[in-house]
Amino acid sequence: MEQAQQWLQQGDRRTIKEVANLLGYTNPVHFAVAFKRQFGITPSECMLGKKSVRR
């Protein structure tokens, strides 16, 4: 999940769906829920540069 955060913050043109697939999630919604649970922000917010509230 730390790698996903890095990919999303780097803005290297990966979509949330692509990042989810790279981590083994077949459903991007499940990835988004797990990401928010861990970091306190959504993957979209992470892409926009919002800082995570927890680690």
mmCIF file of C-alpha atoms in Angstrom:
data_model
loop_
_atom_site.group_PDB
_atom_site.id
_atom_site.type_symbol
_atom_site.label_atom_id
_atom_site.label_comp_id
_atom_site.label_asym_id
_atom_site.label_seq_id
_atom_site.Cartn_x
_atom_site.Cartn_y
_atom_site.Cartn_z
ATOM 1 C CA MET A 1 0.000 0.000 0.000
ATOM 2 C CA GLU A 2 2.976 2.304 0.583
ATOM 3 C CA GLN A 3 4.003 1.684 -3.038
ATOM 4 C CA ALA A 4 0.499 2.593 -4.194
ATOM 5 C CA GLN A 5 0.741 5.887 -2.333
ATOM 6 C CA GLN A 6 4.047 6.642 -4.055
ATOM 7 C CA TRP A 7 2.676 5.799 -7.503
ATOM 8 C CA LEU A 8 -0.365 7.996 -6.946
ATOM 9 C CA GLN A 9 1.688 10.920 -5.647
ATOM 10 C CA GLN A 10 4.265 10.744 -8.440
ATOM 11 C CA GLY A 11 1.651 11.489 -11.048
ATOM 12 C CA ASP A 12 3.240 9.085 -13.520
ATOM 13 C CA ARG A 13 -0.051 8.770 -15.380
ATOM 14 C CA ARG A 14 -1.182 5.576 -13.679
ATOM 15 C CA THR A 15 -4.892 5.431 -13.026
ATOM 16 C CA ILE A 16 -6.349 4.254 -9.740
ATOM 17 C CA LYS A 17 -7.572 1.148 -11.545
ATOM 18 C CA GLU A 18 -4.045 0.408 -12.819
ATOM 19 C CA VAL A 19 -2.554 0.861 -9.349
ATOM 20 C CA ALA A 20 -5.236 -1.404 -7.881
ATOM 21 C CA ASN A 21 -4.453 -4.078 -10.483
ATOM 22 C CA LEU A 22 -0.716 -3.824 -9.813
ATOM 23 C CA LEU A 23 -1.421 -4.553 -6.152
ATOM 24 C CA GLY A 24 -3.598 -7.542 -7.008
ATOM 25 C CA TYR A 25 -7.011 -5.967 -6.504
ATOM 26 C CA THR A 26 -9.509 -6.993 -9.167
ATOM 27 C CA ASN A 27 -12.030 -4.443 -7.916
ATOM 28 C CA PRO A 28 -10.792 -0.832 -7.669
ATOM 29 C CA VAL A 29 -13.467 -0.052 -5.078
ATOM 30 C CA HIS A 30 -11.974 -2.625 -2.700
ATOM 31 C CA PHE A 31 -8.573 -1.024 -3.225
ATOM 32 C CA ALA A 32 -9.984 2.449 -2.526
ATOM 33 C CA VAL A 33 -11.618 1.274 0.708
ATOM 34 C CA ALA A 34 -8.388 -0.374 1.901
ATOM 35 C CA PHE A 35 -6.352 2.689 0.914
ATOM 36 C CA LYS A 36 -8.652 5.044 2.817
ATOM 37 C CA ARG A 37 -8.624 2.742 5.840
ATOM 38 C CA GLN A 38 -4.825 2.863 5.932
ATOM 39 C CA PHE A 39 -4.147 6.496 5.026
ATOM 40 C CA GLY A 40 -7.349 8.372 5.900
ATOM 41 C CA ILE A 41 -7.735 9.793 2.384
ATOM 42 C CA THR A 42 -9.000 8.349 -0.868
ATOM 43 C CA PRO A 43 -6.680 7.433 -3.737
ATOM 44 C CA SER A 44 -8.148 10.371 -5.697
ATOM 45 C CA GLU A 45 -7.292 12.777 -2.887
ATOM 46 C CA CYS A 46 -3.787 11.339 -2.813
ATOM 47 C CA MET A 47 -3.406 11.969 -6.539
ATOM 48 C CA LEU A 48 -4.465 15.575 -5.985
ATOM 49 C CA GLY A 49 -1.686 16.034 -3.435
ATOM 50 C CA LYS A 50 -3.662 15.865 -0.222
ATOM 51 C CA LYS A 51 -1.583 14.661 2.714
ATOM 52 C CA SER A 52 -2.546 11.452 4.425
ATOM 53 C CA VAL A 53 -3.795 11.872 7.969
ATOM 54 C CA ARG A 54 -2.504 8.569 9.290
ATOM 55 C CA ARG A 55 0.063 5.928 8.563
#
